[in-house]
Amino acid sequence: MDLKWPLVKGTLLLRAGEDGEEKKALQAAAEILQAGGRVAFPTETVYGLGANALDPEAVRGIFRAKRRPADNPLIVHLAALEQAGELAQNIPPAAVRLAKHFWPGPLTLILPKRGAVPGIVTAGLPSVAVRVPAHSLALKLLRTAGLPLAAPSANLSGHPSPTTAEHVLEDLAGSIEAVLDGGPCPIGVESTVLSFMFSPPALLRPGGVTLEMLEEVLGAKIQSPDLGNFKTDYTATPPAPGMKYRHYAPRAPLFLVEGAGPAQGRRLLALCTSLTARGLKIGLVVFAESQGIFPAPVLKVLSSRRDPATAAARLYGVLREMDAAGVDAIVVEGFEAAGLGGAVMNRLRKAAVQVIGAE
Ligand code: TXA
Ligand code: MG
């Protein structure tokens, strides 16, 4: 292995962006993975913490490093659709149609698993989550390693997902063998998760591939807990085990102010005023259109309200910056937006200790 890579608390930082180093970085990463180690790598959504999906010991190392509850299963990343048959069986034609349309891309499909997939990957479930990521480094790594890679987001369990190699190191330096640095992730929020273990298929996590896009390609309706049209009672057994955990949360308590127009502005102002009156240092996250609303000691602009893609790409980084600034409470202005905007609001609602002004 090449020894000139910098080490951060014992974790190799494999920089892929610098003068022809990409091949060497990929080779080093692949060797670590083949030896049963863990490598964080960029995808188009967020950084994933990868290990050989077919090696239970390697996968155990992911759970250990992230301090992830053992009942929360992992997504297996593949280099191509053709590999799906090695991990999943009885793949419905509708799932193949979606995969052909959206892969490589931010769509995870939950399918009946094959015996070859170790139980630790799927938390003992009879299903496996698979996706082909649309990031050239991720795809090259999958091909170079020649392995399916189990990879949850490369953060400590419960923290905001990492969208840069620096975020990964903040959470996991010293706990993993390496991080492959490919710069910031273009999308910034995790993939859409669609389960074919339910009929009609169930949208378990919204992402860049929206319900409308899925239904259009399927030519059929899908169900979603967010729409309240789930046919089965899922309260006893959450369909995505991850749904029951508090997620994506910064250290400081996050208050989300929903709604629109002057009513939302008044709620935001009232909350900021009362938190400040209690002596709390607040961090305010707003859209460009509301920059002047309150003179918070720490103020971050997410994007324009009309630009949900930028809001998604910046979301987790801004939440981490708030923690770095040492604020006592984070107040976030919500917005109504389709597509990625829906995914942003889903993550904020899960991160919030309180949602104010929701209908
Ligand atoms: O964009 C993404 O999906 C990123 C990148 C790295 O690919 N990965 C990611 O993984 O967000 P993670 O582990 O943070 O989220 C995976 C979600 C969890 O909510 C988990 O419970 C659910 O997928 N999941 C995984 N396997 C499942 C299964 N067999 N059945 C139901 N839900 C499953
Ligand atoms: Mg995660």
mmCIF file of C-alpha atoms and ligand atoms in Angstrom:
data_model
loop_
_atom_site.group_PDB
_atom_site.id
_atom_site.type_symbol
_atom_site.label_atom_id
_atom_site.label_comp_id
_atom_site.label_asym_id
_atom_site.label_seq_id
_atom_site.Cartn_x
_atom_site.Cartn_y
_atom_site.Cartn_z
ATOM 1 C CA MET A 1 0.000 0.000 0.000
ATOM 2 C CA ASP A 2 1.039 3.573 -0.676
ATOM 3 C CA LEU A 3 2.238 5.121 2.588
ATOM 4 C CA LYS A 4 2.227 8.778 1.615
ATOM 5 C CA TRP A 5 -1.448 9.384 2.363
ATOM 6 C CA PRO A 6 -2.091 11.633 5.352
ATOM 7 C CA LEU A 7 -3.410 9.966 8.495
ATOM 8 C CA VAL A 8 -6.066 11.619 10.652
ATOM 9 C CA LYS A 9 -6.071 9.933 14.084
ATOM 10 C CA GLY A 10 -5.126 6.692 12.334
ATOM 11 C CA THR A 11 -7.642 7.004 9.473
ATOM 12 C CA LEU A 12 -6.125 7.241 5.979
ATOM 13 C CA LEU A 13 -7.258 10.252 3.968
ATOM 14 C CA LEU A 14 -7.232 9.066 0.350
ATOM 15 C CA ARG A 15 -7.419 12.203 -1.787
ATOM 16 C CA ALA A 16 -8.738 11.310 -5.207
ATOM 17 C CA GLY A 17 -8.831 14.789 -6.667
ATOM 18 C CA GLU A 18 -5.145 15.589 -6.927
ATOM 19 C CA ASP A 19 -2.891 15.224 -9.985
ATOM 20 C CA GLY A 20 -3.560 11.733 -11.214
ATOM 21 C CA GLU A 21 -3.815 10.238 -7.733
ATOM 22 C CA GLU A 22 -7.291 8.864 -8.298
ATOM 23 C CA LYS A 23 -6.151 5.440 -9.474
ATOM 24 C CA LYS A 24 -3.815 4.962 -6.507
ATOM 25 C CA ALA A 25 -6.460 6.145 -4.067
ATOM 26 C CA LEU A 26 -8.989 3.720 -5.541
ATOM 27 C CA GLN A 27 -6.481 0.874 -5.433
ATOM 28 C CA ALA A 28 -5.655 1.542 -1.769
ATOM 29 C CA ALA A 29 -9.352 1.774 -0.889
ATOM 30 C CA ALA A 30 -10.138 -1.458 -2.744
ATOM 31 C CA GLU A 31 -7.336 -3.324 -0.943
ATOM 32 C CA ILE A 32 -8.653 -2.227 2.452
ATOM 33 C CA LEU A 33 -12.172 -3.349 1.518
ATOM 34 C CA GLN A 34 -10.951 -6.708 0.208
ATOM 35 C CA ALA A 35 -9.112 -7.262 3.491
ATOM 36 C CA GLY A 36 -12.344 -6.733 5.463
ATOM 37 C CA GLY A 37 -11.770 -3.064 6.363
ATOM 38 C CA ARG A 38 -14.016 -0.009 6.208
ATOM 39 C CA VAL A 39 -13.707 2.821 3.697
ATOM 40 C CA ALA A 40 -15.969 5.881 3.619
ATOM 41 C CA PHE A 41 -16.630 6.997 0.040
ATOM 42 C CA PRO A 42 -18.603 9.723 -1.719
ATOM 43 C CA THR A 43 -21.897 9.049 -3.452
ATOM 44 C CA GLU A 44 -24.147 11.531 -5.227
ATOM 45 C CA THR A 45 -26.288 11.760 -2.038
ATOM 46 C CA VAL A 46 -24.021 11.589 1.044
ATOM 47 C CA TYR A 47 -20.798 9.805 2.022
ATOM 48 C CA GLY A 48 -21.312 6.095 2.738
ATOM 49 C CA LEU A 49 -19.292 3.931 5.134
ATOM 50 C CA GLY A 50 -18.507 0.883 3.011
ATOM 51 C CA ALA A 51 -17.465 -2.676 3.796
ATOM 52 C CA ASN A 52 -17.755 -6.013 1.991
ATOM 53 C CA ALA A 53 -21.478 -6.830 2.187
ATOM 54 C CA LEU A 54 -20.785 -10.568 1.985
ATOM 55 C CA ASP A 55 -18.403 -10.584 4.997
ATOM 56 C CA PRO A 56 -20.324 -10.493 8.314
ATOM 57 C CA GLU A 57 -17.210 -9.484 10.306
ATOM 58 C CA ALA A 58 -16.511 -6.548 7.994
ATOM 59 C CA VAL A 59 -20.136 -5.439 8.293
ATOM 60 C CA ARG A 60 -19.981 -5.750 12.083
ATOM 61 C CA GLY A 61 -17.176 -3.180 11.885
ATOM 62 C CA ILE A 62 -19.569 -0.674 10.290
ATOM 63 C CA PHE A 63 -22.082 -1.018 13.143
ATOM 64 C CA ARG A 64 -19.254 -0.646 15.679
ATOM 65 C CA ALA A 65 -17.746 2.474 14.132
ATOM 66 C CA LYS A 66 -21.111 4.222 13.711
ATOM 67 C CA ARG A 67 -22.500 2.978 17.051
ATOM 68 C CA ARG A 68 -25.515 1.980 15.037
ATOM 69 C CA PRO A 69 -28.284 -0.114 16.630
ATOM 70 C CA ALA A 70 -28.061 -3.688 15.313
ATOM 71 C CA ASP A 71 -31.742 -3.662 14.288
ATOM 72 C CA ASN A 72 -31.200 -0.957 11.636
ATOM 73 C CA PRO A 73 -30.281 -2.635 8.321
ATOM 74 C CA LEU A 74 -27.835 -1.342 5.699
ATOM 75 C CA ILE A 75 -28.088 -0.482 2.010
ATOM 76 C CA VAL A 76 -25.950 -2.616 -0.318
ATOM 77 C CA HIS A 77 -24.298 -0.639 -3.122
ATOM 78 C CA LEU A 78 -23.753 -2.296 -6.489
ATOM 79 C CA ALA A 79 -21.744 -1.420 -9.594
ATOM 80 C CA ALA A 80 -24.606 -2.355 -11.933
ATOM 81 C CA LEU A 81 -28.201 -3.559 -12.047
ATOM 82 C CA GLU A 82 -27.043 -7.000 -13.245
ATOM 83 C CA GLN A 83 -25.504 -7.624 -9.785
ATOM 84 C CA ALA A 84 -28.873 -7.262 -8.024
ATOM 85 C CA GLY A 85 -29.755 -10.879 -8.754
ATOM 86 C CA GLU A 86 -26.817 -12.054 -6.622
ATOM 87 C CA LEU A 87 -28.336 -10.450 -3.518
ATOM 88 C CA ALA A 88 -32.073 -10.374 -4.206
ATOM 89 C CA GLN A 89 -34.517 -12.926 -5.592
ATOM 90 C CA ASN A 90 -37.998 -12.884 -7.113
ATOM 91 C CA ILE A 91 -37.351 -9.313 -8.217
ATOM 92 C CA PRO A 92 -40.692 -7.938 -9.453
ATOM 93 C CA PRO A 93 -40.688 -6.647 -13.057
ATOM 94 C CA ALA A 94 -41.856 -3.266 -11.736
ATOM 95 C CA ALA A 95 -38.691 -3.016 -9.618
ATOM 96 C CA VAL A 96 -36.555 -3.824 -12.660
ATOM 97 C CA ARG A 97 -38.347 -1.111 -14.612
ATOM 98 C CA LEU A 98 -37.601 1.466 -11.906
ATOM 99 C CA ALA A 99 -33.981 0.342 -11.612
ATOM 100 C CA LYS A 100 -33.506 0.607 -15.384
ATOM 101 C CA HIS A 101 -34.945 4.092 -15.328
ATOM 102 C CA PHE A 102 -33.347 5.569 -12.200
ATOM 103 C CA TRP A 103 -30.022 3.697 -11.762
ATOM 104 C CA PRO A 104 -27.344 4.769 -11.370
ATOM 105 C CA GLY A 105 -29.126 7.207 -9.059
ATOM 106 C CA PRO A 106 -30.553 8.106 -5.655
ATOM 107 C CA LEU A 107 -33.157 5.330 -5.460
ATOM 108 C CA THR A 108 -32.877 2.388 -3.035
ATOM 109 C CA LEU A 109 -35.061 -0.657 -3.686
ATOM 110 C CA ILE A 110 -36.020 -3.128 -0.963
ATOM 111 C CA LEU A 111 -36.374 -6.623 -2.377
ATOM 112 C CA PRO A 112 -36.626 -10.201 -1.074
ATOM 113 C CA LYS A 113 -33.100 -11.230 -0.103
ATOM 114 C CA ARG A 114 -31.019 -14.235 -1.076
ATOM 115 C CA GLY A 115 -29.363 -16.510 1.483
ATOM 116 C CA ALA A 116 -25.938 -15.203 0.410
ATOM 117 C CA VAL A 117 -26.621 -11.879 2.166
ATOM 118 C CA PRO A 118 -25.499 -12.135 5.804
ATOM 119 C CA GLY A 119 -28.231 -11.518 8.381
ATOM 120 C CA ILE A 120 -26.245 -8.686 9.966
ATOM 121 C CA VAL A 121 -26.597 -6.609 6.768
ATOM 122 C CA THR A 122 -30.396 -6.812 6.839
ATOM 123 C CA ALA A 123 -30.825 -6.873 10.636
ATOM 124 C CA GLY A 124 -32.396 -10.303 10.252
ATOM 125 C CA LEU A 125 -35.095 -9.088 7.835
ATOM 126 C CA PRO A 126 -36.075 -11.255 4.846
ATOM 127 C CA SER A 127 -35.388 -8.267 2.562
ATOM 128 C CA VAL A 128 -32.300 -6.439 1.305
ATOM 129 C CA ALA A 129 -31.883 -2.791 0.293
ATOM 130 C CA VAL A 130 -29.888 -2.229 -2.926
ATOM 131 C CA ARG A 131 -28.872 0.712 -5.073
ATOM 132 C CA VAL A 132 -26.396 1.666 -7.815
ATOM 133 C CA PRO A 133 -25.001 5.105 -6.905
ATOM 134 C CA ALA A 134 -24.533 7.821 -9.543
ATOM 135 C CA HIS A 135 -21.076 9.024 -8.518
ATOM 136 C CA SER A 136 -18.080 8.240 -10.667
ATOM 137 C CA LEU A 137 -15.753 7.547 -7.702
ATOM 138 C CA ALA A 138 -18.319 5.302 -6.005
ATOM 139 C CA LEU A 139 -18.798 3.332 -9.219
ATOM 140 C CA LYS A 140 -15.049 3.071 -9.820
ATOM 141 C CA LEU A 141 -14.535 1.887 -6.237
ATOM 142 C CA LEU A 142 -17.267 -0.744 -6.578
ATOM 143 C CA ARG A 143 -15.657 -1.979 -9.797
ATOM 144 C CA THR A 144 -12.079 -1.888 -8.483
ATOM 145 C CA ALA A 145 -12.973 -3.708 -5.271
ATOM 146 C CA GLY A 146 -15.200 -6.124 -7.178
ATOM 147 C CA LEU A 147 -17.486 -6.421 -4.156
ATOM 148 C CA PRO A 148 -21.009 -5.371 -3.222
ATOM 149 C CA LEU A 149 -20.549 -2.742 -0.497
ATOM 150 C CA ALA A 150 -22.833 -2.417 2.495
ATOM 151 C CA ALA A 151 -22.785 1.307 3.225
ATOM 152 C CA PRO A 152 -24.913 3.368 5.567
ATOM 153 C CA SER A 153 -24.288 7.099 5.749
ATOM 154 C CA ALA A 154 -20.772 7.643 7.170
ATOM 155 C CA ASN A 155 -21.805 9.518 10.327
ATOM 156 C CA LEU A 156 -22.159 8.550 13.974
ATOM 157 C CA SER A 157 -25.646 7.141 14.419
ATOM 158 C CA GLY A 158 -28.147 9.979 14.888
ATOM 159 C CA HIS A 159 -25.830 12.741 13.620
ATOM 160 C CA PRO A 160 -26.422 14.654 10.368
ATOM 161 C CA SER A 161 -25.187 12.664 7.368
ATOM 162 C CA PRO A 162 -21.764 13.685 6.005
ATOM 163 C CA THR A 163 -21.562 15.512 2.693
ATOM 164 C CA THR A 164 -17.772 16.055 2.745
ATOM 165 C CA ALA A 165 -14.762 13.948 3.771
ATOM 166 C CA GLU A 166 -14.186 16.446 6.619
ATOM 167 C CA HIS A 167 -17.640 15.646 8.020
ATOM 168 C CA VAL A 168 -16.774 11.932 7.919
ATOM 169 C CA LEU A 169 -13.541 12.562 9.820
ATOM 170 C CA GLU A 170 -15.353 14.690 12.429
ATOM 171 C CA ASP A 171 -17.452 11.668 13.348
ATOM 172 C CA LEU A 172 -15.312 8.651 12.490
ATOM 173 C CA ALA A 173 -11.572 9.520 12.437
ATOM 174 C CA GLY A 174 -9.791 6.797 14.386
ATOM 175 C CA SER A 175 -12.732 4.372 14.065
ATOM 176 C CA ILE A 176 -12.409 3.484 10.372
ATOM 177 C CA GLU A 177 -9.493 2.525 8.131
ATOM 178 C CA ALA A 178 -9.898 5.168 5.412
ATOM 179 C CA VAL A 179 -11.951 7.843 3.729
ATOM 180 C CA LEU A 180 -11.866 8.382 -0.015
ATOM 181 C CA ASP A 181 -12.123 12.141 -0.497
ATOM 182 C CA GLY A 182 -14.066 13.083 -3.603
ATOM 183 C CA GLY A 183 -15.180 16.538 -2.521
ATOM 184 C CA PRO A 184 -18.726 17.558 -1.599
ATOM 185 C CA CYS A 185 -21.689 15.335 -2.519
ATOM 186 C CA PRO A 186 -23.835 16.994 -5.192
ATOM 187 C CA ILE A 187 -27.312 16.083 -3.889
ATOM 188 C CA GLY A 188 -26.758 16.307 -0.140
ATOM 189 C CA VAL A 189 -29.695 14.249 1.204
ATOM 190 C CA GLU A 190 -30.041 10.468 1.273
ATOM 191 C CA SER A 191 -31.639 8.335 -1.430
ATOM 192 C CA THR A 192 -35.352 7.647 -1.818
ATOM 193 C CA VAL A 193 -36.202 4.254 -0.271
ATOM 194 C CA LEU A 194 -38.954 2.201 -1.936
ATOM 195 C CA SER A 195 -39.968 -1.211 -0.604
ATOM 196 C CA PHE A 196 -41.308 -3.985 -2.799
ATOM 197 C CA MET A 197 -42.080 -6.025 0.338
ATOM 198 C CA PHE A 198 -45.467 -4.286 0.323
ATOM 199 C CA SER A 199 -48.149 -4.169 -2.303
ATOM 200 C CA PRO A 200 -48.482 -1.572 -3.667
ATOM 201 C CA PRO A 201 -44.803 -0.710 -3.104
ATOM 202 C CA ALA A 202 -44.183 1.612 -0.157
ATOM 203 C CA LEU A 203 -42.174 4.819 -0.117
ATOM 204 C CA LEU A 204 -40.236 4.568 3.173
ATOM 205 C CA ARG A 205 -37.967 7.602 2.816
ATOM 206 C CA PRO A 206 -38.441 10.530 0.422
ATOM 207 C CA GLY A 207 -35.414 11.681 -1.581
ATOM 208 C CA GLY A 208 -34.465 13.162 -4.914
ATOM 209 C CA VAL A 209 -36.536 10.612 -6.814
ATOM 210 C CA THR A 210 -40.035 11.763 -5.879
ATOM 211 C CA LEU A 211 -43.289 9.845 -5.446
ATOM 212 C CA GLU A 212 -44.595 11.449 -8.644
ATOM 213 C CA MET A 213 -41.518 10.366 -10.631
ATOM 214 C CA LEU A 214 -41.856 6.790 -9.329
ATOM 215 C CA GLU A 215 -45.583 6.585 -10.061
ATOM 216 C CA GLU A 216 -45.063 7.928 -13.550
ATOM 217 C CA VAL A 217 -42.518 5.238 -14.462
ATOM 218 C CA LEU A 218 -44.515 2.508 -12.680
ATOM 219 C CA GLY A 219 -47.827 3.597 -14.176
ATOM 220 C CA ALA A 220 -49.338 2.712 -10.783
ATOM 221 C CA LYS A 221 -49.874 4.206 -7.332
ATOM 222 C CA ILE A 222 -47.466 3.652 -4.470
ATOM 223 C CA GLN A 223 -48.236 3.971 -0.761
ATOM 224 C CA SER A 224 -46.462 6.202 1.723
ATOM 225 C CA PRO A 225 -46.664 6.700 5.482
ATOM 226 C CA ASP A 226 -46.317 10.447 4.846
ATOM 227 C CA LEU A 227 -49.513 10.394 2.796
ATOM 228 C CA GLY A 228 -51.300 8.419 5.504
ATOM 229 C CA ASN A 229 -52.437 5.866 2.913
ATOM 230 C CA PHE A 230 -50.596 2.828 4.267
ATOM 231 C CA LYS A 231 -52.955 -0.128 4.103
ATOM 232 C CA THR A 232 -51.285 -2.151 6.841
ATOM 233 C CA ASP A 233 -50.799 -1.191 10.478
ATOM 234 C CA TYR A 234 -47.089 -0.557 10.607
ATOM 235 C CA THR A 235 -46.952 0.913 14.088
ATOM 236 C CA ALA A 236 -45.883 -2.379 15.690
ATOM 237 C CA THR A 237 -43.147 -3.147 13.141
ATOM 238 C CA PRO A 238 -41.831 -0.096 11.339
ATOM 239 C CA PRO A 239 -41.332 -1.064 7.665
ATOM 240 C CA ALA A 240 -37.934 0.681 7.632
ATOM 241 C CA PRO A 241 -36.392 0.032 11.026
ATOM 242 C CA GLY A 242 -34.518 3.328 10.724
ATOM 243 C CA MET A 243 -37.820 5.201 10.827
ATOM 244 C CA LYS A 244 -38.189 4.789 14.568
ATOM 245 C CA TYR A 245 -34.916 6.515 15.478
ATOM 246 C CA ARG A 246 -34.333 10.247 15.869
ATOM 247 C CA HIS A 247 -32.231 11.128 12.897
ATOM 248 C CA TYR A 248 -30.095 13.657 11.151
ATOM 249 C CA ALA A 249 -29.913 15.694 14.352
ATOM 250 C CA PRO A 250 -27.296 18.261 15.329
ATOM 251 C CA ARG A 251 -26.223 18.496 18.995
ATOM 252 C CA ALA A 252 -28.222 21.655 19.728
ATOM 253 C CA PRO A 253 -32.029 21.261 19.854
ATOM 254 C CA LEU A 254 -33.580 22.164 16.525
ATOM 255 C CA PHE A 255 -36.879 24.052 16.212
ATOM 256 C CA LEU A 256 -38.549 23.956 12.818
ATOM 257 C CA VAL A 257 -40.962 26.770 11.938
ATOM 258 C CA GLU A 258 -43.322 25.711 9.173
ATOM 259 C CA GLY A 259 -45.999 27.545 7.227
ATOM 260 C CA ALA A 260 -45.638 30.391 4.752
ATOM 261 C CA GLY A 261 -45.959 34.135 4.390
ATOM 262 C CA PRO A 262 -46.420 36.659 7.224
ATOM 263 C CA ALA A 263 -47.791 34.046 9.666
ATOM 264 C CA GLN A 264 -44.595 32.009 9.385
ATOM 265 C CA GLY A 265 -42.502 35.171 9.752
ATOM 266 C CA ARG A 266 -44.360 36.126 12.955
ATOM 267 C CA ARG A 267 -43.870 32.644 14.450
ATOM 268 C CA LEU A 268 -40.177 32.691 13.590
ATOM 269 C CA LEU A 269 -39.697 36.104 15.139
ATOM 270 C CA ALA A 270 -41.656 35.194 18.303
ATOM 271 C CA LEU A 271 -39.598 32.020 18.810
ATOM 272 C CA CYS A 272 -36.253 33.754 18.239
ATOM 273 C CA THR A 273 -37.243 36.531 20.635
ATOM 274 C CA SER A 274 -38.336 34.191 23.406
ATOM 275 C CA LEU A 275 -35.283 31.892 23.137
ATOM 276 C CA THR A 276 -32.980 34.922 23.158
ATOM 277 C CA ALA A 277 -34.833 36.374 26.177
ATOM 278 C CA ARG A 278 -34.044 33.122 28.012
ATOM 279 C CA GLY A 279 -30.359 33.856 27.482
ATOM 280 C CA LEU A 280 -29.829 31.233 24.770
ATOM 281 C CA LYS A 281 -27.390 31.772 21.925
ATOM 282 C CA ILE A 282 -29.475 30.955 18.881
ATOM 283 C CA GLY A 283 -28.408 29.853 15.436
ATOM 284 C CA LEU A 284 -30.896 30.836 12.756
ATOM 285 C CA VAL A 285 -31.178 29.032 9.401
ATOM 286 C CA VAL A 286 -33.266 30.934 6.862
ATOM 287 C CA PHE A 287 -33.810 31.362 3.149
ATOM 288 C CA ALA A 288 -32.191 34.289 1.368
ATOM 289 C CA GLU A 289 -35.556 36.047 1.188
ATOM 290 C CA SER A 290 -35.725 36.285 5.028
ATOM 291 C CA GLN A 291 -32.108 37.176 5.861
ATOM 292 C CA GLY A 292 -32.986 40.331 7.765
ATOM 293 C CA ILE A 293 -35.770 38.859 9.871
ATOM 294 C CA PHE A 294 -33.886 38.601 13.203
ATOM 295 C CA PRO A 295 -30.365 39.640 14.254
ATOM 296 C CA ALA A 296 -29.317 36.172 15.445
ATOM 297 C CA PRO A 297 -25.710 35.835 16.687
ATOM 298 C CA VAL A 298 -25.193 33.000 14.183
ATOM 299 C CA LEU A 299 -27.093 33.260 10.915
ATOM 300 C CA LYS A 300 -26.865 30.875 7.948
ATOM 301 C CA VAL A 301 -28.621 31.263 4.631
ATOM 302 C CA LEU A 302 -29.578 27.899 3.145
ATOM 303 C CA SER A 303 -30.536 29.039 -0.366
ATOM 304 C CA SER A 304 -33.284 30.930 -2.116
ATOM 305 C CA ARG A 305 -36.768 29.533 -1.345
ATOM 306 C CA ARG A 306 -37.002 28.768 -5.053
ATOM 307 C CA ASP A 307 -33.868 26.616 -5.055
ATOM 308 C CA PRO A 308 -34.529 23.366 -3.145
ATOM 309 C CA ALA A 309 -31.531 21.644 -4.793
ATOM 310 C CA THR A 310 -29.118 24.103 -3.156
ATOM 311 C CA ALA A 311 -31.024 23.823 0.135
ATOM 312 C CA ALA A 312 -30.550 20.029 0.026
ATOM 313 C CA ALA A 313 -26.869 20.256 -0.867
ATOM 314 C CA ARG A 314 -26.173 22.690 2.013
ATOM 315 C CA LEU A 315 -28.512 21.340 4.713
ATOM 316 C CA TYR A 316 -26.294 18.926 6.663
ATOM 317 C CA GLY A 317 -23.184 21.091 6.391
ATOM 318 C CA VAL A 318 -25.090 24.070 7.804
ATOM 319 C CA LEU A 319 -26.374 21.977 10.742
ATOM 320 C CA ARG A 320 -22.803 20.865 11.484
ATOM 321 C CA GLU A 321 -21.591 24.505 11.268
ATOM 322 C CA MET A 322 -24.218 25.444 13.860
ATOM 323 C CA ASP A 323 -22.821 22.865 16.273
ATOM 324 C CA ALA A 324 -19.281 24.065 15.550
ATOM 325 C CA ALA A 325 -20.400 27.629 16.392
ATOM 326 C CA GLY A 326 -21.561 26.377 19.793
ATOM 327 C CA VAL A 327 -25.159 27.591 19.592
ATOM 328 C CA ASP A 328 -27.661 26.547 22.311
ATOM 329 C CA ALA A 329 -30.635 26.211 19.953
ATOM 330 C CA ILE A 330 -31.148 26.113 16.198
ATOM 331 C CA VAL A 331 -34.193 27.746 14.611
ATOM 332 C CA VAL A 332 -34.900 26.712 11.022
ATOM 333 C CA GLU A 333 -37.310 28.343 8.576
ATOM 334 C CA GLY A 334 -39.291 25.653 6.759
ATOM 335 C CA PHE A 335 -40.601 25.859 3.212
ATOM 336 C CA GLU A 336 -43.122 24.282 0.938
ATOM 337 C CA ALA A 337 -41.327 22.796 -1.997
ATOM 338 C CA ALA A 338 -41.727 19.858 -4.304
ATOM 339 C CA GLY A 339 -39.012 17.373 -5.243
ATOM 340 C CA LEU A 340 -35.854 17.662 -3.168
ATOM 341 C CA GLY A 341 -37.609 20.287 -1.028
ATOM 342 C CA GLY A 342 -39.895 17.530 0.282
ATOM 343 C CA ALA A 343 -36.855 15.444 1.235
ATOM 344 C CA VAL A 344 -35.273 18.447 2.998
ATOM 345 C CA MET A 345 -38.436 19.030 5.061
ATOM 346 C CA ASN A 346 -38.687 15.304 5.893
ATOM 347 C CA ARG A 347 -35.139 15.356 7.332
ATOM 348 C CA LEU A 348 -35.763 18.596 9.245
ATOM 349 C CA ARG A 349 -38.964 17.217 10.803
ATOM 350 C CA LYS A 350 -37.059 14.147 11.994
ATOM 351 C CA ALA A 351 -34.194 16.253 13.348
ATOM 352 C CA ALA A 352 -36.500 18.689 15.185
ATOM 353 C CA VAL A 353 -37.335 18.555 18.892
ATOM 354 C CA GLN A 354 -40.362 20.707 18.037
ATOM 355 C CA VAL A 355 -42.197 21.577 14.834
ATOM 356 C CA ILE A 356 -44.080 24.871 15.062
ATOM 357 C CA GLY A 357 -46.938 25.952 12.850
ATOM 358 C CA ALA A 358 -47.478 22.665 11.024
ATOM 359 C CA GLU A 359 -51.012 22.238 9.689
HETATM 360 O O1 TXA B 1 -28.276 7.909 -0.063
HETATM 361 C C1 TXA B 1 -28.206 6.939 0.683
HETATM 362 O O2 TXA B 1 -29.118 6.081 0.746
HETATM 363 C C2 TXA B 1 -26.956 6.801 1.565
HETATM 364 C C3 TXA B 1 -25.771 6.553 0.634
HETATM 365 C C4 TXA B 1 -24.508 6.256 1.381
HETATM 366 O O3 TXA B 1 -26.082 5.541 -0.274
HETATM 367 N N1 TXA B 1 -27.126 5.737 2.512
HETATM 368 C C5 TXA B 1 -27.953 5.818 3.566
HETATM 369 O O4 TXA B 1 -27.937 4.706 4.401
HETATM 370 O O5 TXA B 1 -28.638 6.782 3.794
HETATM 371 P P1 TXA B 1 -28.586 4.698 5.855
HETATM 372 O O6 TXA B 1 -28.176 3.434 6.487
HETATM 373 O O7 TXA B 1 -28.227 5.937 6.553
HETATM 374 O O8 TXA B 1 -30.125 4.596 5.590
HETATM 375 C C6 TXA B 1 -30.685 3.383 5.118
HETATM 376 C C7 TXA B 1 -32.159 3.349 5.380
HETATM 377 C C8 TXA B 1 -32.446 3.170 6.861
HETATM 378 O O9 TXA B 1 -33.585 3.949 7.212
HETATM 379 C C9 TXA B 1 -32.758 1.673 6.964
HETATM 380 O O10 TXA B 1 -33.608 1.375 8.054
HETATM 381 C C10 TXA B 1 -33.421 1.406 5.622
HETATM 382 O O11 TXA B 1 -32.711 2.215 4.699
HETATM 383 N N2 TXA B 1 -33.279 -0.004 5.224
HETATM 384 C C11 TXA B 1 -32.168 -0.676 4.870
HETATM 385 N N3 TXA B 1 -32.441 -1.971 4.609
HETATM 386 C C12 TXA B 1 -33.771 -2.132 4.787
HETATM 387 C C13 TXA B 1 -34.666 -3.232 4.672
HETATM 388 N N4 TXA B 1 -34.258 -4.441 4.321
HETATM 389 N N5 TXA B 1 -35.970 -3.009 4.927
HETATM 390 C C14 TXA B 1 -36.408 -1.781 5.286
HETATM 391 N N6 TXA B 1 -35.613 -0.700 5.419
HETATM 392 C C15 TXA B 1 -34.313 -0.876 5.176
HETATM 393 MG MG MG B 2 -28.045 7.386 7.892
#
